[in-house]
Structure formats: C-alpha cells, structure tokens
Coordinates of C-alpha atoms in Angstrom, one line a residue:
M315 CA 0.0 0.2 -0.4
K316 CA 3.0 2.8 1.1
G317 CA 4.5 1.8 -2.5
V318 CA 0.3 2.6 -3.9
S319 CA 0.3 5.2 -2.4
A320 CA 4.0 7.3 -3.5
V321 CA 3.0 6.6 -7.3
L322 CA -0.4 7.9 -6.8
T323 CA 1.6 10.8 -5.1
V324 CA 3.3 11.3 -8.1
I325 CA 1.0 11.0 -10.1
M326 CA -1.0 13.5 -8.9
I327 CA 2.0 16.2 -9.0
F328 CA 2.4 15.2 -12.7
V329 CA -1.0 15.3 -13.7
I330 CA -1.3 19.6 -11.3
T331 CA 1.8 20.2 -12.2
I332 CA 0.3 20.2 -16.3
A333 CA -2.4 21.5 -15.5
L334 CA -0.8 24.6 -13.9
V335 CA 1.6 25.1 -17.2
S336 CA -1.4 24.8 -18.9
V337 CA -3.0 27.8 -17.0
I338 CA 0.1 30.6 -17.2
Y339 CA 0.1 30.1 -21.3
T340 CA -3.8 30.2 -21.4
W341 CA -2.9 33.2 -19.1
T342 CA -0.1 34.2 -21.1
T343 CA -0.9 33.8 -24.8
S344 CA -4.0 35.7 -23.8
T345 CA -2.0 38.8 -22.2
T346 CA 1.1 39.0 -25.1
G347 CA -2.0 39.3 -27.3
G348 CA -3.7 42.1 -26.0
L349 CA -0.2 43.7 -25.3
T350 CA 0.4 43.0 -28.7
A351 CA -3.3 44.5 -30.0
T352 CA -2.9 47.8 -27.7
G353 CA 0.9 48.1 -28.7
K354 CA -0.7 48.2 -32.5
K355 CA -3.0 50.5 -31.6
Q356 CA -1.2 52.5 -30.1
V357 CA 1.3 53.5 -32.7
Q358 CA -1.2 52.9 -35.1
Q359 CA -2.8 56.8 -32.8
V360 CA 0.8 58.0 -32.7
T361 CA 1.0 57.5 -36.3
K362 CA -1.8 59.2 -37.2
Q363 CA -1.1 62.4 -35.0
L364 CA 2.5 62.3 -36.1
S365 CA 3.6 64.4 -39.0
T366 CA 7.1 63.1 -41.1
C367 CA 6.9 66.7 -42.3
M368 CA 6.1 70.4 -40.9
R369 CA 7.0 74.1 -42.5
I370 CA 5.6 77.5 -41.5
D371 CA 4.4 79.7 -44.4
S372 CA 3.9 82.9 -42.6
V373 CA 3.2 84.2 -39.4
S374 CA 0.5 87.7 -38.8
G375 CA 0.3 88.8 -34.9
N376 CA 0.4 86.4 -32.7
R377 CA -0.8 83.7 -35.1
I378 CA 1.6 81.3 -37.4
Y379 CA 0.3 79.6 -40.3
L380 CA 1.7 75.6 -40.0
R381 CA 1.6 73.4 -43.3
N382 CA 0.9 69.7 -42.6
C383 CA 3.4 68.8 -45.3
G384 CA 4.1 65.3 -44.5
F385 CA 1.4 62.3 -43.1
G386 CA -0.3 61.9 -40.2
V387 CA -2.1 64.8 -38.4
I388 CA -1.3 67.5 -36.0
T389 CA -3.2 67.7 -33.6
N390 CA -2.8 70.3 -30.6
D391 CA -1.0 67.3 -28.3
S392 CA 1.7 66.2 -30.4
I393 CA 3.4 69.7 -30.7
S394 CA 5.1 71.9 -28.6
V395 CA 6.1 75.9 -29.3
F396 CA 9.1 77.8 -28.7
V397 CA 9.6 81.8 -29.1
D398 CA 13.8 82.0 -29.2
G399 CA 14.0 78.6 -27.2
A400 CA 11.7 79.5 -24.6
P401 CA 7.8 77.2 -24.4
V402 CA 5.1 79.3 -25.1
S403 CA 1.7 78.5 -24.4
F404 CA -0.9 78.2 -27.4
S405 CA -3.9 76.8 -29.4
L406 CA -4.1 74.9 -32.3
K407 CA -7.5 75.8 -33.7
Q408 CA -8.3 72.3 -35.5
D409 CA -6.4 69.1 -36.5
I410 CA -4.0 69.8 -39.5
Q411 CA -4.5 67.3 -41.8
S412 CA -1.9 66.0 -44.6
S413 CA -1.3 68.0 -47.0
K414 CA -3.8 71.0 -45.0
S415 CA -2.6 74.2 -43.2
G416 CA -4.0 75.7 -40.0
E417 CA -3.7 78.6 -37.7
L418 CA -2.0 78.4 -34.1
E419 CA -2.2 81.1 -31.8
I420 CA 0.2 82.1 -29.1
L421 CA -0.9 83.0 -26.3
D422 CA 1.6 84.7 -24.0
L423 CA 3.5 86.6 -27.0
W424 CA 3.5 89.6 -24.9
R425 CA 6.5 88.0 -22.8
F426 CA 8.6 89.0 -25.6
S427 CA 9.6 91.8 -27.4
P428 CA 8.1 93.4 -30.8
G429 CA 10.7 92.7 -33.5
T430 CA 12.4 89.6 -34.8
H431 CA 12.4 86.2 -33.1
T432 CA 13.4 83.0 -33.6
V433 CA 9.8 80.3 -34.1
K434 CA 9.9 76.4 -34.1
V435 CA 7.1 74.0 -33.8
S436 CA 8.4 70.6 -33.0
S437 CA 6.0 67.2 -33.0
G438 CA 8.8 64.6 -32.1
T439 CA 11.2 64.2 -34.4
V440 CA 10.0 66.9 -36.7
T441 CA 10.5 70.9 -36.2
A442 CA 9.7 73.9 -38.6
Q443 CA 11.4 76.6 -37.2
K444 CA 11.5 80.0 -39.0
S445 CA 13.0 83.9 -38.2
V446 CA 10.2 86.1 -38.4
R447 CA 8.9 89.2 -37.5
L448 CA 6.2 89.3 -34.3
K449 CA 3.7 92.1 -33.3
P450 CA 2.8 90.3 -29.7
D451 CA -0.7 92.2 -29.4
E452 CA -2.6 93.5 -31.9
S453 CA -3.1 96.5 -29.8
A454 CA 0.4 97.6 -30.5
I455 CA 0.5 100.7 -32.7
A456 CA 4.4 101.1 -32.4
F457 CA 7.7 99.6 -30.4
W458 CA 10.3 101.6 -30.9
S459 CA 13.3 99.0 -29.4
F460 CA 16.2 101.4 -31.1
D461 CA 17.9 97.8 -32.6
E462 CA 16.9 98.9 -35.3
G463 CA 18.1 101.6 -37.5
S464 CA 21.0 103.7 -37.6
G465 CA 22.1 107.3 -37.9
L466 CA 19.2 109.7 -37.4
V467 CA 16.7 107.3 -38.3
T468 CA 15.2 104.7 -36.1
E469 CA 12.1 102.3 -37.5
D470 CA 9.5 101.2 -35.2
S471 CA 9.1 97.1 -35.2
V472 CA 5.2 97.0 -35.6
N473 CA 4.5 100.1 -38.4
R474 CA 7.9 100.8 -39.8
I475 CA 7.2 104.2 -38.1
D476 CA 9.9 106.5 -38.4
L477 CA 11.6 108.3 -35.4
L478 CA 13.9 111.6 -36.3
L479 CA 16.5 112.3 -34.4
K480 CA 16.8 115.2 -33.9
D481 CA 18.9 118.4 -32.5
R482 CA 18.3 122.4 -32.4
K483 CA 20.6 123.9 -34.4
C484 CA 22.4 127.0 -33.7
V485 CA 20.3 130.5 -35.4
Y486 CA 22.3 133.3 -35.3
R487 CA 21.0 136.4 -37.2
T488 CA 22.0 140.0 -36.9
G489 CA 20.5 143.4 -38.3
T490 CA 20.3 147.2 -38.1
Y491 CA 17.5 149.5 -37.2
G492 CA 18.5 153.5 -36.9
T493 CA 21.8 153.4 -36.0
H494 CA 21.4 150.6 -33.6
W495 CA 22.7 146.4 -34.5
Y496 CA 20.8 143.8 -33.1
E497 CA 21.9 140.0 -32.7
Y498 CA 19.3 137.3 -32.2
I499 CA 21.0 133.9 -30.5
D500 CA 18.6 131.2 -30.5
M501 CA 18.7 128.5 -27.8
G502 CA 20.3 126.1 -30.1
C503 CA 23.1 128.4 -29.6
M504 CA 23.7 127.7 -26.2
D505 CA 25.6 124.4 -26.4
T506 CA 28.2 126.1 -28.7
L507 CA 28.7 129.9 -26.7
K508 CA 28.1 127.7 -23.1
L509 CA 25.9 129.8 -21.7
Y510 CA 24.1 127.4 -19.9
P511 CA 23.5 128.5 -15.8
K512 CA 26.3 126.8 -13.6
L513 CA 23.3 125.7 -11.4
Y514 CA 21.6 123.8 -13.5
P515 CA 24.6 122.8 -16.1
R516 CA 22.6 120.6 -17.8
K517 CA 19.8 122.9 -18.8
L518 CA 18.5 124.5 -22.4
Y519 CA 18.5 127.8 -20.9
P520 CA 19.4 131.6 -21.0
R521 CA 17.7 132.4 -18.2
W522 CA 16.7 136.5 -18.2
K523 CA 19.8 137.3 -16.3
E524 CA 22.2 134.9 -18.0
A525 CA 20.8 136.6 -21.5
K526 CA 21.8 139.7 -19.9
S527 CA 25.4 138.6 -18.7
F528 CA 25.9 137.8 -22.3
C529 CA 24.9 140.8 -24.1
D530 CA 26.6 143.1 -21.6
R531 CA 30.1 140.4 -22.1
R532 CA 29.2 141.3 -25.5
G533 CA 29.4 145.4 -25.2
G534 CA 25.6 145.7 -25.2
Y535 CA 21.4 144.9 -23.9
I536 CA 18.6 142.6 -24.0
P537 CA 16.7 145.7 -26.4
V538 CA 15.0 148.2 -24.9
V539 CA 12.1 148.9 -27.1
S540 CA 11.0 152.2 -27.8
S541 CA 8.4 152.2 -30.5
S542 CA 6.2 149.8 -32.9
N543 CA 8.3 149.8 -35.3
E544 CA 11.3 149.0 -33.3
N545 CA 8.6 145.8 -31.7
S546 CA 8.1 144.9 -35.0
F547 CA 12.1 144.7 -36.1
L548 CA 12.6 142.6 -33.6
L549 CA 9.7 140.2 -34.5
N550 CA 10.8 139.9 -38.1
L551 CA 14.5 139.8 -36.7
A552 CA 14.2 136.7 -33.9
G553 CA 11.2 135.0 -36.3
R554 CA 8.9 133.1 -34.4
G555 CA 9.5 132.3 -30.7
W556 CA 9.6 134.2 -27.5
K557 CA 12.7 136.6 -26.9
W558 CA 13.7 138.1 -23.5
I559 CA 13.6 141.9 -23.6
G560 CA 15.3 144.4 -21.2
Y561 CA 12.6 145.2 -19.0
Y562 CA 11.6 143.9 -15.6
Q563 CA 10.6 144.6 -12.3
D564 CA 13.1 145.2 -9.6
R565 CA 12.3 142.8 -6.2
N566 CA 13.6 145.8 -4.2
D567 CA 10.7 147.6 -5.4
L568 CA 8.2 145.2 -4.8
S569 CA 9.3 145.0 -1.2
N570 CA 9.1 147.9 1.2
N571 CA 12.1 148.9 -0.5
N572 CA 13.4 151.8 -2.9
G573 CA 10.7 154.7 -1.4
W574 CA 7.4 152.3 -1.8
P575 CA 6.9 152.6 2.1
D576 CA 4.2 149.6 1.3
G577 CA 5.6 147.5 -1.4
C578 CA 5.1 148.1 -5.1
P579 CA 1.6 149.9 -5.5
N580 CA -0.7 148.3 -8.7
E581 CA 1.0 144.7 -8.6
P582 CA 1.0 143.9 -11.2
A583 CA 1.2 147.0 -13.1
G584 CA 4.0 148.8 -11.6
C585 CA 7.1 149.2 -10.6
W586 CA 8.3 147.9 -14.5
K587 CA 11.8 149.5 -15.3
W588 CA 14.2 148.9 -18.2
L589 CA 17.8 148.8 -17.8
P590 CA 19.9 151.2 -15.9
N591 CA 20.7 154.0 -17.7
E592 CA 17.8 153.1 -20.6
T593 CA 14.5 154.6 -20.8
S594 CA 11.2 154.0 -23.0
S595 CA 7.5 155.2 -22.0
Y596 CA 6.6 152.2 -25.4
T597 CA 4.6 149.0 -24.1
N598 CA 2.6 146.2 -25.9
W599 CA 1.3 144.4 -23.3
N600 CA -1.0 141.7 -24.5
T601 CA -4.0 141.1 -23.7
G602 CA -4.4 140.5 -19.8
E603 CA -0.5 140.8 -19.4
P604 CA 1.2 141.3 -16.9
N605 CA -0.9 139.3 -14.5
N606 CA 1.9 138.0 -12.0
G607 CA 1.0 134.3 -12.7
G608 CA 1.4 132.7 -9.7
G609 CA 3.2 135.5 -8.3
T610 CA 6.1 135.2 -9.5
E611 CA 6.6 136.7 -13.1
H612 CA 8.5 139.9 -12.9
C613 CA 10.7 139.7 -16.5
A614 CA 8.8 140.4 -19.9
V615 CA 9.8 138.8 -23.3
L616 CA 8.0 139.5 -26.4
S617 CA 5.7 136.3 -28.4
Y618 CA 5.7 134.9 -31.8
R619 CA 2.3 137.5 -32.2
G620 CA 4.6 140.4 -31.2
T621 CA 2.9 141.3 -28.1
W622 CA 4.2 141.5 -24.2
Y623 CA 4.6 138.5 -21.5
D624 CA 5.6 138.7 -18.4
V625 CA 6.7 135.5 -17.3
R626 CA 9.4 134.2 -14.3
C627 CA 12.6 135.0 -15.0
W628 CA 13.9 132.3 -14.8
N629 CA 12.2 130.4 -18.1
W630 CA 14.0 129.9 -20.6
Y631 CA 13.7 131.5 -24.1
N632 CA 15.7 133.0 -27.0
F633 CA 17.6 136.9 -27.4
I634 CA 18.3 139.7 -28.8
C635 CA 21.2 141.7 -27.6
E636 CA 21.2 145.6 -28.8
H637 CA 24.2 147.6 -29.3
A638 CA 24.8 151.1 -29.6
T639 CA 27.4 150.7 -32.5
Q640 CA 27.8 147.2 -34.2
A641 CA 30.0 144.6 -32.7
Q642 CA 32.2 141.7 -33.7
P643 CA 29.7 139.3 -35.0
L644 CA 29.8 135.5 -33.9
T645 CA 31.4 133.2 -35.5
I646 CA 28.9 130.0 -34.7
D647 CA 29.4 126.6 -34.8
G648 CA 27.0 125.0 -37.3
D649 CA 27.9 121.2 -36.0
V650 CA 24.7 119.8 -34.6
D651 CA 25.5 117.0 -31.9
Y652 CA 22.5 114.6 -32.3
P653 CA 21.2 112.3 -29.7
D654 CA 24.0 109.8 -29.3
W655 CA 23.3 105.4 -29.7
T656 CA 24.3 103.5 -26.8
E657 CA 24.1 100.5 -24.7
G658 CA 20.3 100.0 -23.9
Y659 CA 18.2 97.7 -21.3
S660 CA 18.5 95.3 -24.1
G661 CA 20.7 95.6 -27.4
T662 CA 20.5 99.9 -28.3
A663 CA 19.0 102.7 -26.5
I664 CA 19.4 106.4 -27.4
S665 CA 20.7 109.0 -25.2
F666 CA 20.1 112.8 -24.5
D667 CA 22.5 114.9 -24.1
G668 CA 20.5 117.5 -21.7
Y669 CA 21.2 120.4 -24.4
D670 CA 18.9 120.4 -27.4
D671 CA 18.5 116.5 -28.4
W672 CA 14.6 115.2 -28.8
L673 CA 12.9 112.3 -31.1
Q674 CA 10.1 113.4 -33.7
V675 CA 7.6 111.1 -35.4
D676 CA 6.5 114.1 -38.4
N677 CA 3.2 112.6 -39.1
F678 CA 1.6 110.5 -36.1
S679 CA -1.9 111.1 -37.0
E680 CA -2.8 108.3 -38.3
Y681 CA -1.7 105.5 -35.9
D682 CA -3.6 107.8 -32.8
P683 CA -5.9 105.6 -30.1
Q684 CA -9.5 107.4 -30.3
K685 CA -10.8 105.5 -27.3
E686 CA -8.2 104.5 -25.2
I687 CA -4.3 104.7 -24.7
S688 CA -1.8 102.9 -23.1
V689 CA 1.9 104.6 -23.9
F690 CA 5.8 102.6 -22.1
L691 CA 8.9 103.4 -22.0
R692 CA 11.7 102.4 -20.5
I693 CA 14.2 105.2 -18.9
N694 CA 17.5 105.5 -16.8
K695 CA 19.6 108.0 -15.8
T696 CA 18.3 111.5 -13.8
W697 CA 16.6 112.9 -16.3
D698 CA 16.5 116.5 -15.5
F699 CA 13.6 118.9 -13.5
G700 CA 9.9 119.0 -14.6
K701 CA 10.7 117.5 -18.5
W702 CA 8.1 115.5 -20.7
V703 CA 9.6 112.5 -21.7
I704 CA 7.2 111.6 -24.6
N705 CA 3.9 113.9 -25.3
R706 CA 1.4 113.8 -28.8
R707 CA 1.8 117.4 -29.5
S708 CA -1.5 119.6 -29.8
T709 CA -0.8 123.1 -30.5
N710 CA -3.5 125.5 -30.8
S711 CA -6.3 124.2 -28.5
T712 CA -5.0 126.3 -25.4
W713 CA -8.1 124.6 -23.1
A714 CA -6.5 121.2 -24.2
G715 CA -3.1 121.9 -22.3
W716 CA -1.0 122.4 -25.5
R717 CA -1.0 118.3 -25.5
S718 CA -3.4 115.4 -26.1
W719 CA -1.2 113.2 -23.7
A720 CA 1.6 113.2 -22.1
I721 CA 4.4 111.6 -19.6
A722 CA 7.2 113.5 -17.3
V723 CA 9.2 112.9 -14.8
T724 CA 9.8 115.7 -12.3
K725 CA 10.1 115.7 -8.3
S726 CA 7.8 117.3 -6.0
R727 CA 7.9 118.3 -2.3
G728 CA 11.6 116.3 -2.6
E729 CA 9.8 113.4 -4.3
D730 CA 10.1 111.8 -7.5
V731 CA 6.8 111.9 -9.4
I732 CA 5.7 110.3 -12.6
R733 CA 3.1 112.9 -14.3
A734 CA 0.8 111.2 -16.7
C735 CA -1.7 114.1 -18.7
L736 CA -4.8 113.8 -21.1
S737 CA -7.3 115.4 -22.9
T738 CA -10.8 114.6 -24.0
V739 CA -13.2 116.3 -26.1
T740 CA -15.5 115.8 -23.6
N741 CA -13.7 117.6 -20.0
G742 CA -9.6 119.1 -21.8
I743 CA -6.8 118.0 -19.8
R744 CA -6.4 116.7 -16.8
C745 CA -3.5 115.7 -15.4
I746 CA -2.1 112.5 -12.4
D747 CA 0.8 113.0 -10.0
A748 CA 2.4 109.7 -8.9
N749 CA 5.5 109.2 -6.1
A750 CA 7.6 106.7 -7.8
T751 CA 10.6 106.3 -5.4
G752 CA 13.9 105.5 -6.9
L753 CA 13.5 106.7 -10.0
Y754 CA 15.9 108.9 -10.4
D755 CA 18.4 106.1 -9.4
G756 CA 20.2 105.5 -12.5
K757 CA 19.1 102.5 -13.1
W758 CA 16.3 101.5 -16.1
H759 CA 12.6 101.4 -15.1
L760 CA 9.6 101.4 -16.8
I761 CA 7.3 104.1 -16.7
G762 CA 3.8 104.6 -18.4
M763 CA 0.2 105.4 -18.8
S764 CA -3.6 103.8 -19.3
Y765 CA -6.2 105.6 -20.4
N766 CA -9.6 103.6 -20.7
G767 CA -12.1 105.5 -21.6
T768 CA -12.7 106.0 -17.9
H769 CA -9.6 106.5 -15.5
I770 CA -5.4 107.8 -16.9
S771 CA -3.8 105.3 -14.4
V772 CA 0.2 106.2 -13.3
Y773 CA 2.4 102.3 -13.9
Y774 CA 5.9 102.5 -12.0
D775 CA 8.4 99.2 -13.3
G776 CA 4.6 97.2 -14.0
R777 CA 3.1 97.9 -10.6
E778 CA 0.2 100.7 -11.0
L779 CA 0.6 103.9 -8.4
E780 CA -2.6 106.0 -8.8
S781 CA -5.7 106.5 -11.0
I782 CA -7.7 110.0 -11.7
E783 CA -11.6 109.5 -13.8
Q784 CA -11.0 111.1 -17.0
S785 CA -13.6 110.1 -20.2
G786 CA -14.5 111.0 -23.5
E787 CA -12.5 110.7 -26.6
I788 CA -9.0 111.4 -26.5
Y789 CA -8.5 115.0 -28.3
Y790 CA -6.4 115.9 -30.9
D791 CA -5.6 118.7 -32.3
Y792 CA -5.0 118.1 -35.8
K793 CA -8.7 117.9 -35.7
N794 CA -9.3 121.7 -36.1
P795 CA -9.6 123.5 -39.9
Q796 CA -6.5 125.3 -38.7
A797 CA -4.3 123.3 -37.4
S798 CA -1.1 122.6 -38.6
S799 CA 1.2 120.3 -39.5
K800 CA 3.3 120.4 -36.1
D801 CA -0.1 119.1 -34.7
W802 CA 0.9 115.9 -36.0
R803 CA 3.6 115.3 -34.7
L804 CA 4.7 112.8 -31.5
F805 CA 8.0 114.0 -29.6
V806 CA 10.1 112.1 -27.1
G807 CA 13.1 113.6 -24.5
D808 CA 11.2 117.0 -25.9
F809 CA 8.0 119.1 -25.6
D810 CA 7.8 120.9 -28.5
G811 CA 11.3 120.5 -30.4
A812 CA 13.7 121.1 -28.0
T813 CA 12.5 123.4 -25.4
S814 CA 12.5 121.3 -22.6
P815 CA 15.1 118.6 -23.4
G816 CA 16.9 116.3 -20.5
T817 CA 19.3 114.1 -20.4
A818 CA 19.3 110.2 -19.5
V819 CA 19.1 106.9 -21.7
I820 CA 15.5 105.9 -23.6
D821 CA 14.9 102.6 -24.8
D822 CA 11.5 100.2 -25.5
V823 CA 9.0 102.4 -26.5
M824 CA 5.5 101.4 -26.6
I825 CA 2.2 102.7 -27.8
F826 CA -0.8 100.8 -27.2
D827 CA -4.2 101.9 -29.4
R828 CA -6.1 100.1 -26.5
A829 CA -5.6 100.1 -22.1
L830 CA -3.2 97.5 -20.7
T831 CA -5.3 95.6 -17.4
P832 CA -2.5 96.2 -14.4
Q833 CA -1.3 92.0 -15.2
E834 CA -0.2 93.3 -18.6
A835 CA 1.5 96.3 -17.4
F836 CA 3.6 93.9 -14.9
G837 CA 4.4 91.8 -17.6
L838 CA 6.1 94.3 -20.0
S839 CA 8.3 95.3 -16.8
E840 CA 9.3 91.7 -16.8
R841 CA 10.2 91.0 -20.3

C-alpha cells in the first residue's frame, strides 16, 4: 500500500503541474496578444498624429500658419511651440490634416518684445523653424526698441514708423535798426556758446539774467523797445518763438524798499522798468498782461505775436542783444550734436545730452488711438527736473493744455514723481502725479500711463501707482481746421522741439491703442 500511495502521489503532482503549465500558457498567450493589440493600436494612433513634415508658411501678429507637408495629423497635443528657445502657451484652432495648413495662436507672446524672433514648432523628432517679425499684441501701434535703424533714423518694429533723431540748430542773425545794431541768438546756440547756468549745467537756458550777462559781455544789452516800429523789427529779426526784452520788475521795488513804503503799488502793472540807464515809455502788453501769474512773473518777453507777456525770470527763451555800435559778429560752430546711440536695457538705446536733443515722428495722426491708449517706455539715469519724456503735441488748443497726452518725470516736495496728462473732447486736460521712489537712482525703470475711457492710470515698474477719472474721446488738435502740420507730431525726450530736453537714456518706447491690464503692464516690466 505504501508503494501504491507513493505512485499515486507522483501521478497527482504530475497532473497538477501539467494543469498549472496549461493555465500559465493560456494566460500568457492571452496577455501577450492583448498587449500586442494595444501596442499596435497605440502605434497606429501616434503614427496618425505625428506628421513626417511641418512647415511654417507665415506669421501674422501672434498667429502662426502651419502647414502639414507630411502624413498623419497634427493635433494640439502632438506639438510644442518655442519662441527664442522658450516654451510658450498656444492653441491650435483645429487638427491639421495631411497637405493642409492651419492656424496656431500663441497665447503669451506679450512676454516678448516686437521684432525678429525665432519660432519653432516641434512634434517628436520633426520640427519647423523660422525667423519672423512678431507683433506680440494686435493693439500695438508702435514699438521703438532702437535695435533697428541707424544714423538719424530709427524704425519701429510694428508699423515701420520712422522716429527721427533731432537737435536744434544754432540760428544767429544780425540786423540794423536806426543807428543801432542787433544780434539774435537762438537757444540752439546755447551748447556752442556755453550759456547754460552753472547751477543747472545740463539745462537749455539762458534765463533772463544769463541773457543779460551775455549781452553785457558783448558790450550791449537786452533790447529796450522804444516804438512799435522797433518792436516789429525785433519780431522780424528773431522770427517765431519768445524773446527776452530788457523790461523787468526789480525785487527791491516789490518790497518795502526803494521809496515805496508799502511795497510796489498797482502790482502787477506797477514798478516795471527798463535796464539801468535806459528809458522808454512804449509798451505792448498782450490782453490781460501783465498778470503776475503765480506771483512770480517779473520779467518781460516779446511773443511770436509781437505782444508782451510777464513771465518768470528763470524761464528759458531766445534773446537779442542791442548795441549802440556794431560789434564783431559771433563765429558759430554749425555742427549739430544729435542724440547718441548707446547701450540700452537690451540691445541699443538713445542717449540725450541735456542741451537740445529730441526724437520726433513728423506725422503720427494716422496711428492716433481714439478711445483708449497705453504708453510705456524704459528710462535710465536722471532726467532733468520737470521734463516731458514723451508727448503727442497739440498746439492750437489752449484748453487742451498744449498736448493730447504726455508723460513727464519731475520732483515734487522732494519726491520723485511720474506725471501723466491726457486731454479729451469732453473734459479737456487732466493730469495725475504719482510718487515713484527711486526713479532717479540711475537704474532702468519702466514708466507708463493708460487710459481706458474712464480713468487715467500711472505705472511704475509694472505697478499701478495712481489713477484719476477722465472720460470721452481723446482730443487731437489736427481735427481743428486751423491746425498746422506740427499738430501731427509725436515727440520723445522733449515737449516741442527742444524747449525742455533732459539728460537720460531711453529704450523700448511702446504705444498701444487700448488700455493694458495691470497684469499685462506687469508682464512688460518682466521682459
């Protein structure tokens, strides 16, 4: 029995082993078949999705037109997109079948500056690459990165708008009236003649006292106007612009001194006098002048209309020297020192010398935003006090404040300030000042403004600082039938042709025809 039991045991073990082998074989065969079928299906799906050939046909704004020049289908999940090697978010409008083209939209192209970039679309081992000119935002009107252009012209990267480098030429004229000889000296000569004050060595003056001092050294004096004929002669000699004349109020006469026990009577019209040892009873004040605006206007200027205004003696104007006998005419260096190309925030930028540099677009009217606007730029170094950094000129409308929109940097009560102004048809001009700590620290800063139809906002390094209410369509003076071609101009680094230039480096001037969101403004600062 023991022998039989052992045999039976062996037989049972054998049968069980065969059964287990059979089960394992059946399971393995089934699994392998399933895996093989799944693998084949996955390969078929991948093969269907991956194209063996892609080509970028063209780029418009943030849209890429991609052609499937191979087999298979290009889908949103099967590709990756890069700009200058950096991955970007995108959206493929629909699958691209073989031999067809489709539209691919880049969603965060605003992170990149306009201009030439390398776009690459990748699908597995297949890539399509092209150097293209990108317009990151459809609302971008102009973007001057100063990396394109040379000499006296720089071109924007969006609409190819020429921004011209400008410098005021030195205008010097002489003439004779009666027995006296006169010489007219334009502000463009200030750099050549070194007439700027020592206190502000980089400002384009002379003030009244600098003009007087220069004429004194020349053996003459600021003109003493004795008649309407002489007034007309001076106007014709100097041409447009305002000119100092030798009419002023002595500070002593305005106090309790010099024979006036209660100060100057009949201020603002009283106590006006001509230069020492000179007399004249002739005056030609403009209507409402003198008015001592702000309580600080004690010197007289001859306006381009021929009438006189009282102004602050520390303002800056052209001037004329009057001589009893002819002096040796000045020798003027006619060379013009234009703004310089220099190292920028990225690439190159424009440097202003602080005398008489500016940039100008001769005709910006066809690009003017009507409902909304955003203006941003980068600035470095210390811009002189109270200078307009960029402005869209508006000359003929006094109620519009002489500009359609503008950005300035200044100081107020010891604080660094960004000032933004914008005029509308509804409300005229409104300005806002926002403290911008560190603006004058010699580092690169992004400053800007936006108008969304209800508010003007000021931005500093991507942060919204302040906003004020404003409404209506943006006002432009060229809509006035009497407007001149000057009303079409855009200025950078100056208000009106080098009457208030400053010392700074400017880069990346950007103008949009809509109000950017705070998030988008922050994105600009992160570029």
